[in-house]
PDB file of C-alpha atoms in Angstrom:
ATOM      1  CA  UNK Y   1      12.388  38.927  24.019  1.00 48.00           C
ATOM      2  CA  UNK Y   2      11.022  37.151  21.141  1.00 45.00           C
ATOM      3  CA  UNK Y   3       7.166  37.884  20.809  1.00 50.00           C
ATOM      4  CA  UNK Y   4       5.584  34.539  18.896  1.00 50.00           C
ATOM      5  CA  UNK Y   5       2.050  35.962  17.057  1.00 59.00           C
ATOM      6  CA  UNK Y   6      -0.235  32.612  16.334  1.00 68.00           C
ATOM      7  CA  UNK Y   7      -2.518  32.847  13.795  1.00 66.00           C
ATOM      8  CA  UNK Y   8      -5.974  33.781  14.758  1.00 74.00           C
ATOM      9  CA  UNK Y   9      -8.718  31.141  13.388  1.00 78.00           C
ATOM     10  CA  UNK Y  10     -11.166  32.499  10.873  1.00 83.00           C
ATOM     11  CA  UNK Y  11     -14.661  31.005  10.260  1.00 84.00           C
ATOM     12  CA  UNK Y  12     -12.800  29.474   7.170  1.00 85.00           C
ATOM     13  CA  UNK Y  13     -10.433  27.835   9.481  1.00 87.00           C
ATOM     14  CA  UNK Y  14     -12.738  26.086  12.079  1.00 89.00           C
ATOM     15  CA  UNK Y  15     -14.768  25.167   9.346  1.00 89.00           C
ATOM     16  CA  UNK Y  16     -11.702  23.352   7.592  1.00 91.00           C
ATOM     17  CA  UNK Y  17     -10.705  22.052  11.033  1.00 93.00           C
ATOM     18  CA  UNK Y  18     -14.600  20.421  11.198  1.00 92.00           C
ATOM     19  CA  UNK Y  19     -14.007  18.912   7.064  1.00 92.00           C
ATOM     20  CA  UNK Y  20     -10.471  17.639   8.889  1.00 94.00           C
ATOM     21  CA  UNK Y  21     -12.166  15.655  11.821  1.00 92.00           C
ATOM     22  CA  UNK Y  22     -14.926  14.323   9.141  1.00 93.00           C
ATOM     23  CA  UNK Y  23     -11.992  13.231   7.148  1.00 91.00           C
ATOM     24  CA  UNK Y  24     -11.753  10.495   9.084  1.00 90.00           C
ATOM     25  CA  UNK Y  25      -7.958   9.593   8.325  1.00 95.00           C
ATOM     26  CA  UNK Y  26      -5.387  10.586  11.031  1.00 97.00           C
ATOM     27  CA  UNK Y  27      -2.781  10.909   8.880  1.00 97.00           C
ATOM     28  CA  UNK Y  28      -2.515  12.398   5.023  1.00 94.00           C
ATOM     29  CA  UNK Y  29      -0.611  13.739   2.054  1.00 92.00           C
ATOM     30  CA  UNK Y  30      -0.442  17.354   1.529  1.00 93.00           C
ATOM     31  CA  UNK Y  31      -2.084  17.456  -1.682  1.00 91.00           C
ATOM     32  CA  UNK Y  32      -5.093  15.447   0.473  1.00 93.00           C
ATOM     33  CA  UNK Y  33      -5.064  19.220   2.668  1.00 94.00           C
ATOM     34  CA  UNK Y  34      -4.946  21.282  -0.479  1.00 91.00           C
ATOM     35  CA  UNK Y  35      -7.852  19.225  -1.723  1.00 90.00           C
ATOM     36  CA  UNK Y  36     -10.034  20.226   1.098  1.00 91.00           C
ATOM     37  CA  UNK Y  37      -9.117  24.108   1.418  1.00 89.00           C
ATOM     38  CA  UNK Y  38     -10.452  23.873  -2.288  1.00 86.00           C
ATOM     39  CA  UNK Y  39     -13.972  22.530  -1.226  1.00 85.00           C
ATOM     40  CA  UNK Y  40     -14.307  25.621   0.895  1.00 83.00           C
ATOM     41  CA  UNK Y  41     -13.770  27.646  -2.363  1.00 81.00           C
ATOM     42  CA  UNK Y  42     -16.436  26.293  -4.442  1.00 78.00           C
ATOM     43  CA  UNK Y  43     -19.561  27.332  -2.704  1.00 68.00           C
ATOM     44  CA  UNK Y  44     -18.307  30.009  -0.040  1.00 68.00           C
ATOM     45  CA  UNK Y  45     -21.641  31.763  -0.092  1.00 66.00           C
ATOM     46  CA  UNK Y  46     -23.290  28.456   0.601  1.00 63.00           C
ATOM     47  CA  UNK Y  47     -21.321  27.633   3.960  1.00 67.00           C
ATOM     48  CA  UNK Y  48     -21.604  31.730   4.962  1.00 70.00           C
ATOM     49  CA  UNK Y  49     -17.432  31.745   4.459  1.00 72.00           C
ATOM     50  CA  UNK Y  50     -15.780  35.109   3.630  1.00 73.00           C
ATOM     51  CA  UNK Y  51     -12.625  34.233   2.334  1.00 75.00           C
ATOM     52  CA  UNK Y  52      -9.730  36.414   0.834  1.00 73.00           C
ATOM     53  CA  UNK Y  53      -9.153  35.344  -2.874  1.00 77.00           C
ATOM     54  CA  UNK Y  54     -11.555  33.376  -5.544  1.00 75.00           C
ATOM     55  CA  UNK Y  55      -9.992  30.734  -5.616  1.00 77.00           C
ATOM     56  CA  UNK Y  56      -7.506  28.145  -3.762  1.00 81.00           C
ATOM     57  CA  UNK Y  57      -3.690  28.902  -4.200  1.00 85.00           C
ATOM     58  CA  UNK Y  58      -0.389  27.790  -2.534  1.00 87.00           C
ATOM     59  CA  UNK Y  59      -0.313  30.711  -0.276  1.00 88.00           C
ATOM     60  CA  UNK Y  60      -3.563  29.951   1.386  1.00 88.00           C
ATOM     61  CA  UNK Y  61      -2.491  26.569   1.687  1.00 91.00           C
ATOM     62  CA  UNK Y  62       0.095  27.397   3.664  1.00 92.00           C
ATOM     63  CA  UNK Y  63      -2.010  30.264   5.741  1.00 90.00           C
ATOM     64  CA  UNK Y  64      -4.505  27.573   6.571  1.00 92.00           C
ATOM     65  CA  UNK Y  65      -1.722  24.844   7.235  1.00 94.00           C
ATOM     66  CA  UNK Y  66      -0.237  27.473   9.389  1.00 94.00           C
ATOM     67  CA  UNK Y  67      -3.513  28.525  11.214  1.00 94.00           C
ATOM     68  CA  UNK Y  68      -4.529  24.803  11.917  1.00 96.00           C
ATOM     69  CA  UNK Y  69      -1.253  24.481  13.813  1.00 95.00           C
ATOM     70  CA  UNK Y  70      -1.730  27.036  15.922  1.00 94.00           C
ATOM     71  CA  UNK Y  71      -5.386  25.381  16.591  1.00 94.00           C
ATOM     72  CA  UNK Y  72      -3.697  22.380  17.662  1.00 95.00           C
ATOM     73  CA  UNK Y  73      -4.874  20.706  15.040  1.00 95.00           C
ATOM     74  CA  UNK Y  74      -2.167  19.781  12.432  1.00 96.00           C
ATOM     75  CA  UNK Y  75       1.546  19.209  12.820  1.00 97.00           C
ATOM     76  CA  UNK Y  76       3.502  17.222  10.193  1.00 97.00           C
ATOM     77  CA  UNK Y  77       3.500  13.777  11.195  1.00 97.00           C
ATOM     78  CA  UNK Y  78       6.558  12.415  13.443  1.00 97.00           C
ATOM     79  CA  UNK Y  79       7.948   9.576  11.439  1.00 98.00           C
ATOM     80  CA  UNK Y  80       7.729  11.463   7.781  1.00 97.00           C
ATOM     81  CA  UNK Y  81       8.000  15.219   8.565  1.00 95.00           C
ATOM     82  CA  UNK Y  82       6.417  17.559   5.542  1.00 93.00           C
ATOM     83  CA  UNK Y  83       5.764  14.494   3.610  1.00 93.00           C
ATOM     84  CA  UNK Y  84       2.681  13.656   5.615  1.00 96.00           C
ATOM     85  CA  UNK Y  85       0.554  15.615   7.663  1.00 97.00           C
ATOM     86  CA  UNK Y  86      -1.055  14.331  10.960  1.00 97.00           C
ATOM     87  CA  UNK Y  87      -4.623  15.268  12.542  1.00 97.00           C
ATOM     88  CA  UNK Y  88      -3.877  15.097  16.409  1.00 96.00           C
ATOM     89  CA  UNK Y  89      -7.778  15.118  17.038  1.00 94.00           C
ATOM     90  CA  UNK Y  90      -8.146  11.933  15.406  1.00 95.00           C
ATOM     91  CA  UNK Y  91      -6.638   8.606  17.261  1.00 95.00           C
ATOM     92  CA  UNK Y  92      -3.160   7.363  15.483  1.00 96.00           C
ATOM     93  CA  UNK Y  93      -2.853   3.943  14.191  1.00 96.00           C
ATOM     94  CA  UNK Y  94      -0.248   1.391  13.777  1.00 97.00           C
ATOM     95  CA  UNK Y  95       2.523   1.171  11.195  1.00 98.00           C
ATOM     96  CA  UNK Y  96       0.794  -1.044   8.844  1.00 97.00           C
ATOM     97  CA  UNK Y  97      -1.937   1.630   8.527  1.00 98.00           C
ATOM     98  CA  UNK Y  98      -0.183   4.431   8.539  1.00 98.00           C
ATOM     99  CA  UNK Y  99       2.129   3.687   5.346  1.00 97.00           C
ATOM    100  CA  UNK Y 100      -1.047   2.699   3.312  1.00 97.00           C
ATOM    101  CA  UNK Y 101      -2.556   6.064   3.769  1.00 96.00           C
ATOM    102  CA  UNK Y 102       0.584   8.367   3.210  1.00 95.00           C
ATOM    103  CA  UNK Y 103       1.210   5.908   0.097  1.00 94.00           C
ATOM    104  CA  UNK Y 104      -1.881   4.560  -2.092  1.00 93.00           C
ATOM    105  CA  UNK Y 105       0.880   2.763  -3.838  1.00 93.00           C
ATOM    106  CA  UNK Y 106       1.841  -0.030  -1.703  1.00 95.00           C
ATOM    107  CA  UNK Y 107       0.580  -3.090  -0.010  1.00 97.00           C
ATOM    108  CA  UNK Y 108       1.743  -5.188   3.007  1.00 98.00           C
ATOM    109  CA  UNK Y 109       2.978  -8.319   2.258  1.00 98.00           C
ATOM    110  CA  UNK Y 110       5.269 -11.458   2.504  1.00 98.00           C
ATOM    111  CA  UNK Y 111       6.207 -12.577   5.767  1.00 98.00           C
ATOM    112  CA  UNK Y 112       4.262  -9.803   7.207  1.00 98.00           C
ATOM    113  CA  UNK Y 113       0.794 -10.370   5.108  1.00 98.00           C
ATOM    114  CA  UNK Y 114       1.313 -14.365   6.037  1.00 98.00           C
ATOM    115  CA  UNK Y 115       1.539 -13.465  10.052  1.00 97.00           C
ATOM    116  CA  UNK Y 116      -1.697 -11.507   9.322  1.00 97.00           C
ATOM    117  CA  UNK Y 117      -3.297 -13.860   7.847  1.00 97.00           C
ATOM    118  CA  UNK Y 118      -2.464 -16.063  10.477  1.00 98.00           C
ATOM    119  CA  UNK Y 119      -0.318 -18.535   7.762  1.00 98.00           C
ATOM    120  CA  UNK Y 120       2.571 -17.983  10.106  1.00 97.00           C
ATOM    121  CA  UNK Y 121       3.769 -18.070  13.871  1.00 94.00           C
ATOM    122  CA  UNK Y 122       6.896 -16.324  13.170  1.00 95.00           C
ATOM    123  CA  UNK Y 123       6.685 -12.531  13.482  1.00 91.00           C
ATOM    124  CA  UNK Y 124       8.724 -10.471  11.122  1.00 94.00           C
ATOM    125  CA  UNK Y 125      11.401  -8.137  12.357  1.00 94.00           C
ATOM    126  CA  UNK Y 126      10.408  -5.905   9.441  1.00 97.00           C
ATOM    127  CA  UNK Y 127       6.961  -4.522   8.049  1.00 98.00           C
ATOM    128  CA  UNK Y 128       7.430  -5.891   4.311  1.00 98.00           C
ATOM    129  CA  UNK Y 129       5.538  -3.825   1.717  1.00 98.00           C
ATOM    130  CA  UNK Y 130       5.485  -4.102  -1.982  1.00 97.00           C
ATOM    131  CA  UNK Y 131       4.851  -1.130  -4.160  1.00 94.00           C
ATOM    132  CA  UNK Y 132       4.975  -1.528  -8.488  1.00 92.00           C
ATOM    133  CA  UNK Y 133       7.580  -0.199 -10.513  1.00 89.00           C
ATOM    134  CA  UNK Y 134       7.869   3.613 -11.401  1.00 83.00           C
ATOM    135  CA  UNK Y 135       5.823   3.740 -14.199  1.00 82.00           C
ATOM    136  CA  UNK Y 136       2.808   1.738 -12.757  1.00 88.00           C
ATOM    137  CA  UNK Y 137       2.807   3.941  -9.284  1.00 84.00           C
ATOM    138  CA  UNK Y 138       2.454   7.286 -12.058  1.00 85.00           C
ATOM    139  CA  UNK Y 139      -0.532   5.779 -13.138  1.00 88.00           C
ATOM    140  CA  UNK Y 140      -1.936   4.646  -9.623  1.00 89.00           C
ATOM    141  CA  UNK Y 141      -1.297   8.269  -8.087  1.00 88.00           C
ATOM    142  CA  UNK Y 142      -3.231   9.856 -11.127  1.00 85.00           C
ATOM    143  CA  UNK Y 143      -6.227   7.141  -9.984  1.00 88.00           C
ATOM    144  CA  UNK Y 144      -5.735   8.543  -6.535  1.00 89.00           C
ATOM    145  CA  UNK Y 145      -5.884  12.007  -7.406  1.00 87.00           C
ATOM    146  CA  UNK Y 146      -9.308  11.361  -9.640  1.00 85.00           C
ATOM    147  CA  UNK Y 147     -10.708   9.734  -6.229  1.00 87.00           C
ATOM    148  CA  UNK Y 148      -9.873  12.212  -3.731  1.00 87.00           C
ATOM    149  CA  UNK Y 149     -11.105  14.974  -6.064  1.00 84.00           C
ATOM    150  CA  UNK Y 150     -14.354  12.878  -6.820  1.00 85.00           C
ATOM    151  CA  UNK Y 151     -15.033  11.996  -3.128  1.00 85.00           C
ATOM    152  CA  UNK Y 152     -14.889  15.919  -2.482  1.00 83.00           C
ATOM    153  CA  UNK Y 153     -16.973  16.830  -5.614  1.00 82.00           C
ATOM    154  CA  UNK Y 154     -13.519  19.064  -6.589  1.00 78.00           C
ATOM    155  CA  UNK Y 155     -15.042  20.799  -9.762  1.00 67.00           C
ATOM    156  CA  UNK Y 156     -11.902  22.832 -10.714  1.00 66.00           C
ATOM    157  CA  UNK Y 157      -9.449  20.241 -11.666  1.00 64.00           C
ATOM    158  CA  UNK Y 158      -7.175  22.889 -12.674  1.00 65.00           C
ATOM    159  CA  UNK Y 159      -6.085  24.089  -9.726  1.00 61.00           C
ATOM    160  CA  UNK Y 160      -5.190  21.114  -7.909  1.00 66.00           C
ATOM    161  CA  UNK Y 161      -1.855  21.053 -10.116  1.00 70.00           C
ATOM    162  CA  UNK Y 162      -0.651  23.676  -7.412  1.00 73.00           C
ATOM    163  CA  UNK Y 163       0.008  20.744  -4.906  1.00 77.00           C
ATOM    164  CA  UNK Y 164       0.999  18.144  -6.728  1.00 77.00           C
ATOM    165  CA  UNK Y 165       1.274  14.731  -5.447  1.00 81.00           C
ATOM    166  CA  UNK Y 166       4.104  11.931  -5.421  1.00 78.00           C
ATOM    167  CA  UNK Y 167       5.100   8.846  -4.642  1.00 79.00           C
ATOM    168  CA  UNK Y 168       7.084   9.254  -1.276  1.00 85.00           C
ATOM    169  CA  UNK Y 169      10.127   7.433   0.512  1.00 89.00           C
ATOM    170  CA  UNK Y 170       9.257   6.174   3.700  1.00 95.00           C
ATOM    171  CA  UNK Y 171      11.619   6.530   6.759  1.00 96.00           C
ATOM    172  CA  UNK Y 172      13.496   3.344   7.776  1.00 97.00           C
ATOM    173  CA  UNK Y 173      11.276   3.170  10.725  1.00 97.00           C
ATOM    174  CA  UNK Y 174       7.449   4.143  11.121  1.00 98.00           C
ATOM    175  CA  UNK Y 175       5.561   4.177  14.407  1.00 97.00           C
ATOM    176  CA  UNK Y 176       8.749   2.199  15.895  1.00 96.00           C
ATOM    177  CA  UNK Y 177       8.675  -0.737  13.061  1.00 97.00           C
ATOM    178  CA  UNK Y 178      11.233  -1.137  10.837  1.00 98.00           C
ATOM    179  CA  UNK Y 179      10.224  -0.588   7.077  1.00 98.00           C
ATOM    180  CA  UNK Y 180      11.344  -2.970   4.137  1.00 97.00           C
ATOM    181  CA  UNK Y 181      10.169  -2.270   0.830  1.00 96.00           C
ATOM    182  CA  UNK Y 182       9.962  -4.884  -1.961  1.00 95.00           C
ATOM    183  CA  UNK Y 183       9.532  -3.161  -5.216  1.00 93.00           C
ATOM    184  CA  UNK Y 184       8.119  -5.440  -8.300  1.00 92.00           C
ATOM    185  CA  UNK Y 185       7.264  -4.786 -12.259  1.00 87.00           C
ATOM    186  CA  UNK Y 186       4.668  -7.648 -11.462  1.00 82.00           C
ATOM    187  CA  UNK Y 187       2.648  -5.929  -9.302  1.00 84.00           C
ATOM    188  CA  UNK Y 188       0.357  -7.858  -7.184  1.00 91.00           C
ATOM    189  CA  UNK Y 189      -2.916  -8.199  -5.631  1.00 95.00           C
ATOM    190  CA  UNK Y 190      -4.429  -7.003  -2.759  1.00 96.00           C
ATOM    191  CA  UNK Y 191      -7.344  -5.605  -0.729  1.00 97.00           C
ATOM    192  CA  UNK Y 192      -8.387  -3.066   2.232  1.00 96.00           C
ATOM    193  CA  UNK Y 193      -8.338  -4.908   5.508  1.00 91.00           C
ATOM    194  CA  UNK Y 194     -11.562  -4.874   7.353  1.00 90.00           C
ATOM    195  CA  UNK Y 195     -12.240  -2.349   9.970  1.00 91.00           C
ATOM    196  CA  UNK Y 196      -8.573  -0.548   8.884  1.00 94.00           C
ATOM    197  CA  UNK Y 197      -6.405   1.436   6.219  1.00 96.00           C
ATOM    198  CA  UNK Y 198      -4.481  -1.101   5.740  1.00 97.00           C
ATOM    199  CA  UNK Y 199      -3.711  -2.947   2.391  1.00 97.00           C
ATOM    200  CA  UNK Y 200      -2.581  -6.408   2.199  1.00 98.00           C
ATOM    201  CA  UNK Y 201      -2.145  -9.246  -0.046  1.00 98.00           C
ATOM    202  CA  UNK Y 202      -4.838 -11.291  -0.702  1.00 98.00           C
ATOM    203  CA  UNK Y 203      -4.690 -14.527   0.453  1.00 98.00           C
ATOM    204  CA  UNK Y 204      -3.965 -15.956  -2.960  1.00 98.00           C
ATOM    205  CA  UNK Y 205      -1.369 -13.486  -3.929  1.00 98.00           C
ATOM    206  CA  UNK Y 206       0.275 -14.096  -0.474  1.00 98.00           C
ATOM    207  CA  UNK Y 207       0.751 -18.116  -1.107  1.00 98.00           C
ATOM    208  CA  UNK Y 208       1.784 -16.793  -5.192  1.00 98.00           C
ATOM    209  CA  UNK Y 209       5.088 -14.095  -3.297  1.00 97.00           C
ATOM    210  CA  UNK Y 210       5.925 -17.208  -1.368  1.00 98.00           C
ATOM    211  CA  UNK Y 211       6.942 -19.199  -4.731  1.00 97.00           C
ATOM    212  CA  UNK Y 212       8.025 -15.694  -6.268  1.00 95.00           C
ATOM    213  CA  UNK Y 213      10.053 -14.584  -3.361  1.00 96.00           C
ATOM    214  CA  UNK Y 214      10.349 -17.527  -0.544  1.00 97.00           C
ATOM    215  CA  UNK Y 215      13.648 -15.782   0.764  1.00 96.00           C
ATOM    216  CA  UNK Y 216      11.347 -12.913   1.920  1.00 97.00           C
ATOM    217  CA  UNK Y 217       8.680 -15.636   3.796  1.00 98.00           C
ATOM    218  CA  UNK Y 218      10.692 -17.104   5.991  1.00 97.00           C
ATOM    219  CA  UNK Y 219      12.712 -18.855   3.149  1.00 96.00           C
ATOM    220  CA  UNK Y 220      11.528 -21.792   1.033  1.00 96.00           C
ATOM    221  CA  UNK Y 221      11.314 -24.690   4.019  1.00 96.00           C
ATOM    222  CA  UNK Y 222       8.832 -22.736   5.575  1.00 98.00           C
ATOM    223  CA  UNK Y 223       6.961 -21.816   3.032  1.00 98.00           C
ATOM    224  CA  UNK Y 224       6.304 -25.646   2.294  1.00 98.00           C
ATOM    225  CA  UNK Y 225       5.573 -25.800   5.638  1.00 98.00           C
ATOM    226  CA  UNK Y 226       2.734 -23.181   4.969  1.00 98.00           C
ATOM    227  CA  UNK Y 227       1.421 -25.107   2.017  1.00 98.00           C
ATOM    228  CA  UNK Y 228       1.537 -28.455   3.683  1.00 98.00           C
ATOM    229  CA  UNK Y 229      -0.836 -27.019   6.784  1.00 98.00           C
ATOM    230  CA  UNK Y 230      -2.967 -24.618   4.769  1.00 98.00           C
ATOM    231  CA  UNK Y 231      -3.047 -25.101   0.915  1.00 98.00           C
ATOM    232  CA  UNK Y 232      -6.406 -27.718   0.871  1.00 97.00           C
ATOM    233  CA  UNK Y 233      -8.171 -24.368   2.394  1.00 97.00           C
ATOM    234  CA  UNK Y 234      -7.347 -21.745   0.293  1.00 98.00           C
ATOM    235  CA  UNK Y 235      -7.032 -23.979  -2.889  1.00 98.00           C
ATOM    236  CA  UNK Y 236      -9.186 -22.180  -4.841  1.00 96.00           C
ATOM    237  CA  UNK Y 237      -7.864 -19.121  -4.259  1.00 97.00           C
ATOM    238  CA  UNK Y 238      -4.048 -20.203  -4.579  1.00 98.00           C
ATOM    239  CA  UNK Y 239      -5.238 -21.742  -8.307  1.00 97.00           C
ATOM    240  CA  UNK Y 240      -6.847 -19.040  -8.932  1.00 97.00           C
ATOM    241  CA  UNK Y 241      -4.370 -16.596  -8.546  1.00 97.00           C
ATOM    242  CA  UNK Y 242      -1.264 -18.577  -9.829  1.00 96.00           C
ATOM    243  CA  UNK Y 243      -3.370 -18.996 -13.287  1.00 96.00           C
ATOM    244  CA  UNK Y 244      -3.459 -15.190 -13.496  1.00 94.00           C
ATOM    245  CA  UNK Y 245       0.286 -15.070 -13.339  1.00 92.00           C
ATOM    246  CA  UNK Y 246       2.601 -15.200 -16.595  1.00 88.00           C
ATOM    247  CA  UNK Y 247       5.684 -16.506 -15.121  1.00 89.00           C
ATOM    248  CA  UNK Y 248       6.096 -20.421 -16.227  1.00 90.00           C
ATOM    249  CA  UNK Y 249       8.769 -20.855 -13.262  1.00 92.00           C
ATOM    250  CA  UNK Y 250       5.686 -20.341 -10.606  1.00 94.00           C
ATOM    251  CA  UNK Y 251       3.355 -22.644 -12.079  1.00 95.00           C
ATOM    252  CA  UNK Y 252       6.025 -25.370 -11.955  1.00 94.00           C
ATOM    253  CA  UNK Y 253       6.833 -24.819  -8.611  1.00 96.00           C
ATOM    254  CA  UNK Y 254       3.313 -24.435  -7.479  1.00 97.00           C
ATOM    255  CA  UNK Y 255       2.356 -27.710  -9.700  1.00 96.00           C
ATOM    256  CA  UNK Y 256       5.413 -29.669  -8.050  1.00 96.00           C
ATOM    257  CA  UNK Y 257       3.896 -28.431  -4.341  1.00 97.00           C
ATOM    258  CA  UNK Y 258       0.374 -29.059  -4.638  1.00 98.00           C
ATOM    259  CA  UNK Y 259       0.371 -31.865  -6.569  1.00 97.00           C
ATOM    260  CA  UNK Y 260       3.805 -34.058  -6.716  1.00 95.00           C
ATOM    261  CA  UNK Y 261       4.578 -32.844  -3.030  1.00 96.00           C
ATOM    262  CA  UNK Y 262       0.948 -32.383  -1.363  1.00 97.00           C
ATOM    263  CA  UNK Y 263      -1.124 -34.797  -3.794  1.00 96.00           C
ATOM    264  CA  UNK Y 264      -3.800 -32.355  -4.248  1.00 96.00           C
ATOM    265  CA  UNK Y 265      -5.606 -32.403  -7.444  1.00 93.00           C
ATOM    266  CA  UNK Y 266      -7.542 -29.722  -9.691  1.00 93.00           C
ATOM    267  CA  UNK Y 267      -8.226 -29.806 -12.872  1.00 91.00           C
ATOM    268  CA  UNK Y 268      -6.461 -26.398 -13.864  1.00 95.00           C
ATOM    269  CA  UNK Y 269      -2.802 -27.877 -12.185  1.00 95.00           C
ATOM    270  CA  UNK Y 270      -2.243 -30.215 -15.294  1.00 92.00           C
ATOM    271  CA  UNK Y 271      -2.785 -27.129 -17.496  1.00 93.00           C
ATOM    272  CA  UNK Y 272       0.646 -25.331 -15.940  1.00 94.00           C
ATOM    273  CA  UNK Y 273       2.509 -28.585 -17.143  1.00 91.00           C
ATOM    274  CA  UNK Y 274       2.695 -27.095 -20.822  1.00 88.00           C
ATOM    275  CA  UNK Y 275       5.068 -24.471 -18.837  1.00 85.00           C
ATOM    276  CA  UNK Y 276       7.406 -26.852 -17.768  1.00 80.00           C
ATOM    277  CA  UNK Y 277      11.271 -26.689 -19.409  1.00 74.00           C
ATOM    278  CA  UNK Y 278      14.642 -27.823 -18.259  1.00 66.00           C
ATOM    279  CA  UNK Y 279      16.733 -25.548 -17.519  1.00 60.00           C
ATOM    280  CA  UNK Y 280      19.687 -25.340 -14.674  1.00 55.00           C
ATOM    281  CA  UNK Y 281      18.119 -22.034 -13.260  1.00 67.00           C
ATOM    282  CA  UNK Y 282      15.217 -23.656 -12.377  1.00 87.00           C
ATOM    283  CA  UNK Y 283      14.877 -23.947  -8.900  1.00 91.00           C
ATOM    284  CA  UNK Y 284      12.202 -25.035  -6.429  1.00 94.00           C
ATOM    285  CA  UNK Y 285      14.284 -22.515  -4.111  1.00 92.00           C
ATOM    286  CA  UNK Y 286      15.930 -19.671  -6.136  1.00 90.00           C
ATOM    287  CA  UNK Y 287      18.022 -18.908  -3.094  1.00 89.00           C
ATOM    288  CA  UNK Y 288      19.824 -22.190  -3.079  1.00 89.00           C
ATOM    289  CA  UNK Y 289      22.153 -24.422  -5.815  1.00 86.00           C
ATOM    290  CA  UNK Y 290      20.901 -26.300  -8.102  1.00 85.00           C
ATOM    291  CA  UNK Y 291      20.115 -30.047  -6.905  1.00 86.00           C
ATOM    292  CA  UNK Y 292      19.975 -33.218  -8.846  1.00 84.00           C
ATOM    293  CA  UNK Y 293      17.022 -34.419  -7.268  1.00 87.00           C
ATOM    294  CA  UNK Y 294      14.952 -33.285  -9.971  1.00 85.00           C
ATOM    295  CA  UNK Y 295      10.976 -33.439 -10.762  1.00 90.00           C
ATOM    296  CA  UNK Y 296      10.515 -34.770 -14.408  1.00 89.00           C
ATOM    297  CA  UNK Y 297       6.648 -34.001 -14.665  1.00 91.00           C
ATOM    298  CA  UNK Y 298       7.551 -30.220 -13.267  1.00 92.00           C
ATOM    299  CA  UNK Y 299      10.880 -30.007 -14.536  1.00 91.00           C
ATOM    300  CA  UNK Y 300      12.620 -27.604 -11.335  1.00 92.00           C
ATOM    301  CA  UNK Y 301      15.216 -28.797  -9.032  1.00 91.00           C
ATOM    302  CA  UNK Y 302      13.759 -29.695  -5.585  1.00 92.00           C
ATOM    303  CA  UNK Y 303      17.032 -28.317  -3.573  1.00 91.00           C
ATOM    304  CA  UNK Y 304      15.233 -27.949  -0.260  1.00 88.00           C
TER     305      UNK Y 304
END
């Protein structure tokens, strides 16, 4: 007979489990866990806590990991195992959410940030997410670190380099959604949905991944479909963003769309002519051959 012995809460641990409900996030990354055991460290005598070393370590990370289980309070989450821990006391939230808080390093986008932002009818059979390249998510997880250690007034900095954090892999699937991950050097922009976790694109950097990457919006015909019904509205934002961006190929293809295509006029589209170039690789759809139907003013191939 196999005799199971749970771990009996301390005053510690129901105090962690109240810092855990306040947390406010259903799911989390272990360092996130580590970061509030260490809050209970700095002021014990404060909070009336009698607690077993001076400071925070890995062991009592796991003791209090293991402790909050048995409270029926913390498992590690269902979709990415000991990568992510999940509060069961707290309501769970869709995909899109989810990924955002396990990962500060990635954004939902493309076909899936156009259907949200109600660009599109067509729903996605994939959540598409961008994330930067390697050495842009180092620095973004060292910005996360500062503000989860600021936000619980961490004062030993030290310490925290017991649990360190990384960028993760997410599963193929995440709260029954497929997961597609776009990865990108020219890392885009994007914003915290209202009301949610969740990232996405901003509306300007959404119309910008269309001419980047149209085969992941629904390919290029439907992403002129997009501009044709709702560039005039977000015109300002569209300019705005495609000015900020130092690929010549875009601001061709977004001067022959608003302009030679949609007749819309701005005074900042003429500037994007001084990028134009021949060249046989340049495509209004990258996806497709090159066309001689040609735009002389923008200088790209329209092969749509």
């Amino acid at each position: 007979m196999v005799i199971i012995t749970r771990s009996k809460p301390t005053k510690a641990g129901k105090f962690l489990k109240h810092l855990l409900e306040n947390y406010g996030k259903p799911v989390f990354q272990p360092f996130e866990l580590f970061a509030l055991i260490m809050v209970l460290y700095q002021h014990p005598a404060d909070i009336k806590l009698y607690l077993r070393k001076t400071h925070a370590d890995y062991d009592e990370y796991r003791r209090f990991k293991v402790m909050l289980h048995d409270m029926d309070i913390l498992r590690n989450d269902q979709d990415y195992g000991k990568r992510a821990l999940r509060i069961l006391t707290i309501a769970d939230c869709p995909a899109d959410e989810i990924v955002c808080l396990v990962d500060p390093t990635c954004y939902v986008s493309h076909l899936s940030a156009m259907q949200r932002w109600g660009l599109t009818n067509r729903s996605p059979k994939n959540l598409m997410l961008t994330r930067p390249d390697r050495s842009t998510w180092q620095v973004m997880l060292r910005q996360f670190r500062h503000k989860i250690l600021s936000e619980q007034k961490i004062l030993n900095e030290d310490l925290i380099e017991m649990m360190p954090i990384h960028v993760l892999e997410h599963p193929k699937r995440v709260r029954g959604q497929n997961i597609q991950m776009y990865s990108t050097k020219s890392f885009g922009m994007s914003l915290t949905s209202r009301g949610s976790h969740m990232r996405i694109s901003t509306i300007g950097q959404t119309f910008l991944d269309m001419l980047q990457k149209p085969d992941l919006c629904g390919g290029m015909s439907h992403v002129l479909d997009v501009f044709e019904e709702h560039a005039t509205t977000y015109l300002d934002q569209i300019i705005s963003t495609i000015n900020q961006s130092n690929r010549g190929l875009v601001k061709s293809r977004a001067g022959y769309i608003l302009q030679e295509y949609l007749g819309l006029k701005h005074p900042d589209i003429d500037q994007w002519k001084i990028f134009s170039q021949r060249g046989g690789s340049r495509k209004l759809d990258p996806s497709k051959d090159f066309s001689p139907t040609y735009s002389e003013t923008w200088m790209v191939s329209i092969n749509v």
